[in-house]
Amino acid sequence: MEQVFKLLHRQSEVIWNDENWFEKVEKNDVVIFDKTVWNLFPGKQYFQEEQVYLFQAKEANKTLPELTNFLTWISSKNFSRNDTIWGIGGGVTTDFAGFASSVYKRGCRLKLVPTTLLAMVDAALGGKTALNFDNVKNGIGSFYPAETIFISSSWLETLPKSEFDNGLIEMIKTSLLEKTVLYDNILISNGKVDDTMLMQTALLKMKLCEADPEDKGIRRFLNLGHTFGHVLEAACHYKISHGKCVLKGIKAAVLFSLRTRYITPEIAEKILLPLQQLKLDFVPDEKVDISANLFFQDKKADKEVNLILFNGFQSVFIYQTNKVHLLKEVLEEVLYERL
Ligand code: GLY
């Protein structure tokens, strides 16, 4: 099954369950492969050695010096802007491949094969590319939708549990944004993700991206749990995974929505049910010191903080506040209690 979306005057096609994506790699294309994925990949013979760029996929390598290495490498090839850069791996690899492809020769073709759940339901979809810069995660980037994204649950079989949970939490987040059967499917899934659920998540995300490709309005709903989540990530010096921080962020958004009387306790319970049922919540091993100033990402304390709150079940809205001490309080409250 495939579906074409229109993002920023480009077509971005999502193809599900095409196990033979590698047959579409052309002689002149280059393939940025996450080294760990490459080592496990059974189809190495389908590529010529000189077209594969092995990328040690970690945040510390999503940088300009690494980009320079890649650009120096690709410049030695006979690669034209009509050829394709492929990115095969998790979100770090798809962000890196996307950014490289958006700048090389002022933009060349881009195809992505996300291999982690997080990349399948979020990073590879919607055209955001990024590098880390000046100690800021995703400090530089571009909007550059991939021409094709190949999604398949077959990659998930070998994914470590912590990686899998990161994606599952983002999937649950998406199921809370608007009326969708994805929420019910997650509840009956027993923590297993199938291709139907991957498709439902992608359709929801791409719908928001199509309506707001440059993240100026309703695409921001996808940031549910992320304002609190980013604060927690920074406060624990990235020792707790992104997904787990977003989970605490969703709980904090629910508690704040409850306190401000946008939702009832019954609705709060229903929203939190998948996180509880799939036993994703946790209590941190160490105490985390949360500074209220972390809510001001650009360090300007006179600015308002944007939050995504609930005003119903599967109904969210953008809320602005500068009362960061209240945000700190709710985050601390949900941090040490397990659902
Ligand atoms: N990761 C959120 C977005 O793509 O907008």
CSV table of C-alpha atoms and ligand atoms in Angstrom, one decimal:
chain,number,residue,atom,x,y,z
A,1,MET,CA,0.0,0.0,0.0
A,2,GLU,CA,1.2,3.5,-0.7
A,3,GLN,CA,-0.1,7.0,-0.3
A,4,VAL,CA,1.2,10.3,-1.7
A,5,PHE,CA,1.1,13.5,0.4
A,6,LYS,CA,1.8,17.0,-0.7
A,7,LEU,CA,4.3,18.9,1.4
A,8,LEU,CA,5.8,22.3,0.5
A,9,HIS,CA,4.9,21.8,-3.2
A,10,ARG,CA,6.6,18.5,-3.2
A,11,GLN,CA,5.2,15.0,-3.3
A,12,SER,CA,6.2,12.7,-0.5
A,13,GLU,CA,5.1,9.1,-0.9
A,14,VAL,CA,4.9,6.7,2.0
A,15,ILE,CA,5.1,3.0,1.0
A,16,TRP,CA,4.3,0.3,3.5
A,17,ASN,CA,5.6,-3.2,3.4
A,18,ASP,CA,7.8,-3.1,0.4
A,19,GLU,CA,10.6,-5.5,1.5
A,20,ASN,CA,12.4,-5.0,-1.8
A,21,TRP,CA,13.1,-1.3,-1.5
A,22,PHE,CA,16.8,-2.0,-2.2
A,23,GLU,CA,16.0,-3.1,-5.8
A,24,LYS,CA,15.1,0.6,-6.4
A,25,VAL,CA,18.6,1.9,-5.6
A,26,GLU,CA,20.2,3.0,-8.8
A,27,LYS,CA,23.8,2.6,-9.8
A,28,ASN,CA,24.6,6.3,-9.2
A,29,ASP,CA,22.7,6.7,-6.0
A,30,VAL,CA,24.5,6.8,-2.6
A,31,VAL,CA,23.2,5.1,0.5
A,32,ILE,CA,23.9,6.4,4.0
A,33,PHE,CA,23.6,3.4,6.1
A,34,ASP,CA,23.6,3.3,9.9
A,35,LYS,CA,26.6,1.1,10.6
A,36,THR,CA,24.8,-1.1,13.1
A,37,VAL,CA,21.9,-1.7,10.7
A,38,TRP,CA,24.4,-2.5,7.9
A,39,ASN,CA,26.2,-5.0,10.0
A,40,LEU,CA,22.9,-6.9,10.5
A,41,PHE,CA,21.5,-6.3,7.0
A,42,PRO,CA,21.3,-9.6,4.9
A,43,GLY,CA,21.1,-7.8,1.5
A,44,LYS,CA,24.7,-6.3,1.3
A,45,GLN,CA,25.2,-7.9,-2.1
A,46,TYR,CA,22.6,-5.6,-3.6
A,47,PHE,CA,24.9,-2.6,-3.2
A,48,GLN,CA,28.2,-1.7,-4.7
A,49,GLU,CA,30.8,-1.1,-2.0
A,50,GLU,CA,31.6,2.4,-3.3
A,51,GLN,CA,28.0,3.6,-3.1
A,52,VAL,CA,27.6,2.8,0.6
A,53,TYR,CA,28.5,5.4,3.3
A,54,LEU,CA,28.7,3.9,6.7
A,55,PHE,CA,27.5,6.3,9.4
A,56,GLN,CA,28.1,5.8,13.1
A,57,ALA,CA,24.6,6.9,14.1
A,58,LYS,CA,24.7,8.8,17.4
A,59,GLU,CA,23.7,12.3,18.4
A,60,ALA,CA,27.4,13.2,18.7
A,61,ASN,CA,27.9,12.6,15.0
A,62,LYS,CA,24.8,14.5,13.8
A,63,THR,CA,27.2,17.5,13.2
A,64,LEU,CA,28.7,19.8,10.7
A,65,PRO,CA,32.2,18.0,10.8
A,66,GLU,CA,30.5,14.7,10.0
A,67,LEU,CA,28.5,16.4,7.2
A,68,THR,CA,31.8,17.7,5.8
A,69,ASN,CA,33.2,14.2,5.8
A,70,PHE,CA,30.1,12.9,3.9
A,71,LEU,CA,30.2,15.8,1.4
A,72,THR,CA,33.9,15.3,0.8
A,73,TRP,CA,33.1,11.6,0.1
A,74,ILE,CA,30.1,12.2,-2.2
A,75,SER,CA,32.0,14.9,-4.1
A,76,SER,CA,34.4,12.3,-5.3
A,77,LYS,CA,31.5,10.4,-7.0
A,78,ASN,CA,29.9,10.9,-10.3
A,79,PHE,CA,26.7,12.1,-8.5
A,80,SER,CA,24.3,14.5,-10.1
A,81,ARG,CA,21.4,16.3,-8.5
A,82,ASN,CA,19.0,13.9,-10.2
A,83,ASP,CA,20.6,11.0,-8.3
A,84,THR,CA,19.3,10.0,-4.9
A,85,ILE,CA,20.7,10.1,-1.4
A,86,TRP,CA,19.2,7.2,0.6
A,87,GLY,CA,19.1,7.3,4.4
A,88,ILE,CA,18.7,3.9,6.1
A,89,GLY,CA,18.5,3.8,9.9
A,90,GLY,CA,16.9,5.5,12.9
A,91,GLY,CA,16.1,9.2,13.4
A,92,VAL,CA,19.7,10.3,13.7
A,93,THR,CA,20.5,8.8,10.2
A,94,THR,CA,17.3,10.1,8.6
A,95,ASP,CA,17.9,13.6,10.0
A,96,PHE,CA,21.5,13.6,8.8
A,97,ALA,CA,20.7,12.2,5.3
A,98,GLY,CA,17.8,14.6,5.0
A,99,PHE,CA,20.0,17.6,5.8
A,100,ALA,CA,22.8,16.5,3.5
A,101,SER,CA,20.4,16.0,0.7
A,102,SER,CA,18.8,19.4,1.2
A,103,VAL,CA,22.1,21.2,0.8
A,104,TYR,CA,24.2,19.1,-1.6
A,105,LYS,CA,24.0,20.6,-5.1
A,106,ARG,CA,21.2,22.9,-3.6
A,107,GLY,CA,19.1,19.9,-3.0
A,108,CYS,CA,19.1,16.4,-4.5
A,109,ARG,CA,16.7,13.5,-4.4
A,110,LEU,CA,16.0,11.9,-1.0
A,111,LYS,CA,14.6,8.5,-0.1
A,112,LEU,CA,14.4,7.2,3.5
A,113,VAL,CA,14.1,3.7,5.0
A,114,PRO,CA,13.5,4.2,8.7
A,115,THR,CA,14.5,1.2,10.7
A,116,THR,CA,13.5,2.2,14.3
A,117,LEU,CA,9.9,2.6,15.4
A,118,LEU,CA,10.6,6.2,16.4
A,119,ALA,CA,11.9,7.0,12.9
A,120,MET,CA,8.9,5.2,11.3
A,121,VAL,CA,6.3,7.1,13.2
A,122,ASP,CA,8.0,10.5,13.5
A,123,ALA,CA,11.5,11.4,12.4
A,124,ALA,CA,11.4,10.2,8.8
A,125,LEU,CA,7.9,11.7,8.1
A,126,GLY,CA,7.1,15.3,7.4
A,127,GLY,CA,10.3,16.7,6.0
A,128,LYS,CA,12.2,18.0,9.1
A,129,THR,CA,15.9,17.5,8.8
A,130,ALA,CA,18.5,18.5,11.4
A,131,LEU,CA,22.0,18.6,12.7
A,132,ASN,CA,23.1,19.4,16.3
A,133,PHE,CA,24.9,22.7,16.5
A,134,ASP,CA,26.5,24.8,19.2
A,135,ASN,CA,25.3,22.3,21.9
A,136,VAL,CA,21.7,22.7,20.7
A,137,LYS,CA,19.9,19.5,19.7
A,138,ASN,CA,18.6,20.0,16.1
A,139,GLY,CA,20.1,23.6,16.2
A,140,ILE,CA,20.2,23.8,12.4
A,141,GLY,CA,18.0,22.1,9.9
A,142,SER,CA,15.7,22.5,7.0
A,143,PHE,CA,12.3,21.4,5.8
A,144,TYR,CA,13.0,18.9,3.0
A,145,PRO,CA,10.4,16.1,2.6
A,146,ALA,CA,11.7,12.8,1.3
A,147,GLU,CA,10.4,11.8,-2.1
A,148,THR,CA,9.7,8.3,-0.8
A,149,ILE,CA,9.7,6.7,2.7
A,150,PHE,CA,9.6,2.9,3.0
A,151,ILE,CA,8.0,1.7,6.2
A,152,SER,CA,7.9,-1.9,7.3
A,153,SER,CA,7.3,-3.6,10.7
A,154,SER,CA,9.9,-6.3,9.7
A,155,TRP,CA,12.7,-4.0,11.0
A,156,LEU,CA,11.1,-4.1,14.5
A,157,GLU,CA,11.9,-7.7,15.2
A,158,THR,CA,15.5,-6.9,16.2
A,159,LEU,CA,15.0,-3.6,17.9
A,160,PRO,CA,16.1,-3.3,21.6
A,161,LYS,CA,13.2,-2.8,24.0
A,162,SER,CA,14.2,0.7,25.1
A,163,GLU,CA,14.3,1.8,21.4
A,164,PHE,CA,11.0,0.2,20.8
A,165,ASP,CA,9.4,1.9,23.8
A,166,ASN,CA,10.6,5.3,22.6
A,167,GLY,CA,8.6,4.8,19.4
A,168,LEU,CA,5.6,3.3,21.1
A,169,ILE,CA,5.3,6.4,23.4
A,170,GLU,CA,5.4,8.7,20.3
A,171,MET,CA,2.7,6.4,18.7
A,172,ILE,CA,0.5,6.7,21.8
A,173,LYS,CA,1.1,10.5,21.7
A,174,THR,CA,-0.2,10.6,18.1
A,175,SER,CA,-3.2,8.5,19.0
A,176,LEU,CA,-4.2,11.2,21.6
A,177,LEU,CA,-4.3,14.2,19.2
A,178,GLU,CA,-7.5,13.5,17.4
A,179,LYS,CA,-10.4,11.0,16.9
A,180,THR,CA,-8.7,7.9,15.7
A,181,VAL,CA,-9.1,4.1,16.1
A,182,LEU,CA,-5.3,4.0,16.6
A,183,TYR,CA,-6.0,4.5,20.4
A,184,ASP,CA,-8.2,1.4,20.5
A,185,ASN,CA,-5.8,-0.6,18.5
A,186,ILE,CA,-2.9,0.3,20.9
A,187,LEU,CA,-5.1,-0.8,23.8
A,188,ILE,CA,-5.7,-4.2,22.4
A,189,SER,CA,-2.2,-4.6,20.9
A,190,ASN,CA,-0.5,-6.1,24.0
A,191,GLY,CA,2.5,-3.8,23.1
A,192,LYS,CA,3.0,-5.3,19.6
A,193,VAL,CA,3.1,-3.0,16.7
A,194,ASP,CA,1.7,-4.1,13.3
A,195,ASP,CA,1.7,-2.5,9.9
A,196,THR,CA,-1.9,-1.3,10.3
A,197,MET,CA,-0.8,0.7,13.4
A,198,LEU,CA,2.2,2.1,11.6
A,199,MET,CA,0.0,3.2,8.7
A,200,GLN,CA,-2.6,4.8,11.0
A,201,THR,CA,0.1,6.7,12.8
A,202,ALA,CA,1.8,7.9,9.6
A,203,LEU,CA,-1.5,9.0,8.1
A,204,LEU,CA,-2.3,11.1,11.2
A,205,LYS,CA,1.1,12.7,11.3
A,206,MET,CA,1.2,13.4,7.5
A,207,LYS,CA,-2.3,15.0,7.7
A,208,LEU,CA,-1.0,17.5,10.3
A,209,CYS,CA,2.1,18.1,8.2
A,210,GLU,CA,0.2,18.6,5.0
A,211,ALA,CA,-2.0,21.2,6.7
A,212,ASP,CA,1.0,23.0,8.3
A,213,PRO,CA,4.2,21.9,6.7
A,214,GLU,CA,6.4,24.6,8.3
A,215,ASP,CA,5.2,24.0,11.9
A,216,LYS,CA,3.5,27.3,12.4
A,217,GLY,CA,0.1,26.0,13.6
A,218,ILE,CA,-1.5,22.7,14.1
A,219,ARG,CA,1.6,20.6,13.3
A,220,ARG,CA,2.7,21.8,16.8
A,221,PHE,CA,0.1,19.4,18.3
A,222,LEU,CA,2.7,16.8,17.6
A,223,ASN,CA,4.7,18.4,20.4
A,224,LEU,CA,2.3,17.1,23.0
A,225,GLY,CA,4.5,16.2,26.0
A,226,HIS,CA,7.6,17.6,24.4
A,227,THR,CA,7.9,21.0,26.2
A,228,PHE,CA,7.9,19.2,29.6
A,229,GLY,CA,9.9,16.3,28.0
A,230,HIS,CA,12.7,18.5,26.7
A,231,VAL,CA,13.0,20.2,30.1
A,232,LEU,CA,13.3,16.8,31.7
A,233,GLU,CA,15.8,15.6,29.1
A,234,ALA,CA,18.0,18.7,29.8
A,235,ALA,CA,17.5,18.4,33.6
A,236,CYS,CA,18.7,14.7,33.7
A,237,HIS,CA,21.5,15.4,31.2
A,238,TYR,CA,19.9,13.1,28.7
A,239,LYS,CA,20.3,10.1,31.0
A,240,ILE,CA,16.6,9.3,30.6
A,241,SER,CA,15.5,8.4,27.0
A,242,HIS,CA,13.6,10.8,24.8
A,243,GLY,CA,10.5,8.6,24.8
A,244,LYS,CA,10.4,8.2,28.6
A,245,CYS,CA,10.8,12.0,29.0
A,246,VAL,CA,7.9,12.6,26.6
A,247,LEU,CA,5.9,10.1,28.6
A,248,LYS,CA,6.4,12.2,31.8
A,249,GLY,CA,5.6,15.2,29.6
A,250,ILE,CA,2.3,13.8,28.5
A,251,LYS,CA,1.4,13.0,32.2
A,252,ALA,CA,2.4,16.6,33.1
A,253,ALA,CA,0.2,18.0,30.3
A,254,VAL,CA,-2.7,15.9,31.5
A,255,LEU,CA,-2.2,17.0,35.1
A,256,PHE,CA,-2.0,20.7,34.1
A,257,SER,CA,-5.1,20.4,31.9
A,258,LEU,CA,-6.9,18.8,34.9
A,259,ARG,CA,-5.7,21.6,37.3
A,260,THR,CA,-6.9,24.3,34.9
A,261,ARG,CA,-10.2,22.4,34.5
A,262,TYR,CA,-10.0,21.9,30.8
A,263,ILE,CA,-10.6,18.1,31.4
A,264,THR,CA,-12.3,16.0,34.0
A,265,PRO,CA,-10.6,13.2,36.1
A,266,GLU,CA,-12.5,10.6,34.0
A,267,ILE,CA,-11.0,12.0,30.8
A,268,ALA,CA,-7.5,12.2,32.3
A,269,GLU,CA,-7.8,8.6,33.2
A,270,LYS,CA,-8.8,7.6,29.7
A,271,ILE,CA,-6.0,9.6,28.2
A,272,LEU,CA,-3.4,7.9,30.4
A,273,LEU,CA,-4.8,4.4,30.0
A,274,PRO,CA,-2.5,3.1,27.2
A,275,LEU,CA,0.7,4.3,29.0
A,276,GLN,CA,-0.6,2.5,32.1
A,277,GLN,CA,-1.8,-0.6,30.4
A,278,LEU,CA,1.5,-1.1,28.5
A,279,LYS,CA,3.5,-0.5,31.7
A,280,LEU,CA,5.6,2.2,30.2
A,281,ASP,CA,5.8,4.5,33.2
A,282,PHE,CA,8.8,4.4,35.6
A,283,VAL,CA,10.4,6.1,38.6
A,284,PRO,CA,13.8,7.6,37.9
A,285,ASP,CA,16.8,5.9,39.6
A,286,GLU,CA,18.2,9.3,40.7
A,287,LYS,CA,16.7,12.5,41.9
A,288,VAL,CA,16.4,15.0,39.0
A,289,ASP,CA,16.8,18.8,39.7
A,290,ILE,CA,14.4,20.7,37.5
A,291,SER,CA,15.1,24.4,37.1
A,292,ALA,CA,12.1,26.5,36.0
A,293,ASN,CA,14.4,28.4,33.7
A,294,LEU,CA,14.8,25.3,31.5
A,295,PHE,CA,11.3,26.1,30.2
A,296,PHE,CA,12.7,29.1,28.4
A,297,GLN,CA,14.5,27.4,25.6
A,298,ASP,CA,16.2,30.5,24.3
A,299,LYS,CA,17.0,31.7,27.8
A,300,LYS,CA,14.8,34.8,27.5
A,301,ALA,CA,12.6,34.7,30.6
A,302,ASP,CA,10.1,37.3,29.3
A,303,LYS,CA,8.8,35.0,26.6
A,304,GLU,CA,5.7,32.8,26.9
A,305,VAL,CA,6.1,29.0,26.9
A,306,ASN,CA,4.0,27.1,24.4
A,307,LEU,CA,2.3,23.9,25.7
A,308,ILE,CA,0.0,21.5,24.1
A,309,LEU,CA,-2.9,20.8,26.6
A,310,PHE,CA,-6.0,18.7,26.4
A,311,ASN,CA,-9.5,20.1,26.3
A,312,GLY,CA,-11.2,16.7,25.8
A,313,PHE,CA,-10.4,13.2,25.0
A,314,GLN,CA,-8.5,13.2,21.6
A,315,SER,CA,-8.7,17.0,21.6
A,316,VAL,CA,-5.7,19.3,22.2
A,317,PHE,CA,-4.9,23.0,21.8
A,318,ILE,CA,-2.0,25.3,22.1
A,319,TYR,CA,-1.7,27.1,25.4
A,320,GLN,CA,0.7,29.9,26.3
A,321,THR,CA,1.9,30.8,29.7
A,322,ASN,CA,4.9,32.4,31.5
A,323,LYS,CA,4.0,30.9,34.9
A,324,VAL,CA,6.9,28.4,34.7
A,325,HIS,CA,6.9,27.7,38.4
A,326,LEU,CA,3.5,26.0,37.9
A,327,LEU,CA,4.9,23.9,35.1
A,328,LYS,CA,7.9,22.9,37.2
A,329,GLU,CA,5.5,21.9,40.0
A,330,VAL,CA,3.4,19.6,37.8
A,331,LEU,CA,6.5,18.0,36.2
A,332,GLU,CA,8.0,17.3,39.6
A,333,GLU,CA,4.7,15.8,40.7
A,334,VAL,CA,4.4,13.3,37.9
A,335,LEU,CA,8.1,12.5,37.9
A,336,TYR,CA,8.2,10.3,40.9
A,337,GLU,CA,4.8,8.6,40.7
A,338,ARG,CA,4.2,5.6,38.5
A,339,LEU,CA,0.9,5.1,36.7
B,1,GLY,N1,8.5,15.7,15.4
B,1,GLY,C1,7.4,16.6,15.2
B,1,GLY,C2,7.2,17.1,13.8
B,1,GLY,O1,7.7,16.5,12.9
B,1,GLY,O2,6.7,18.2,13.7
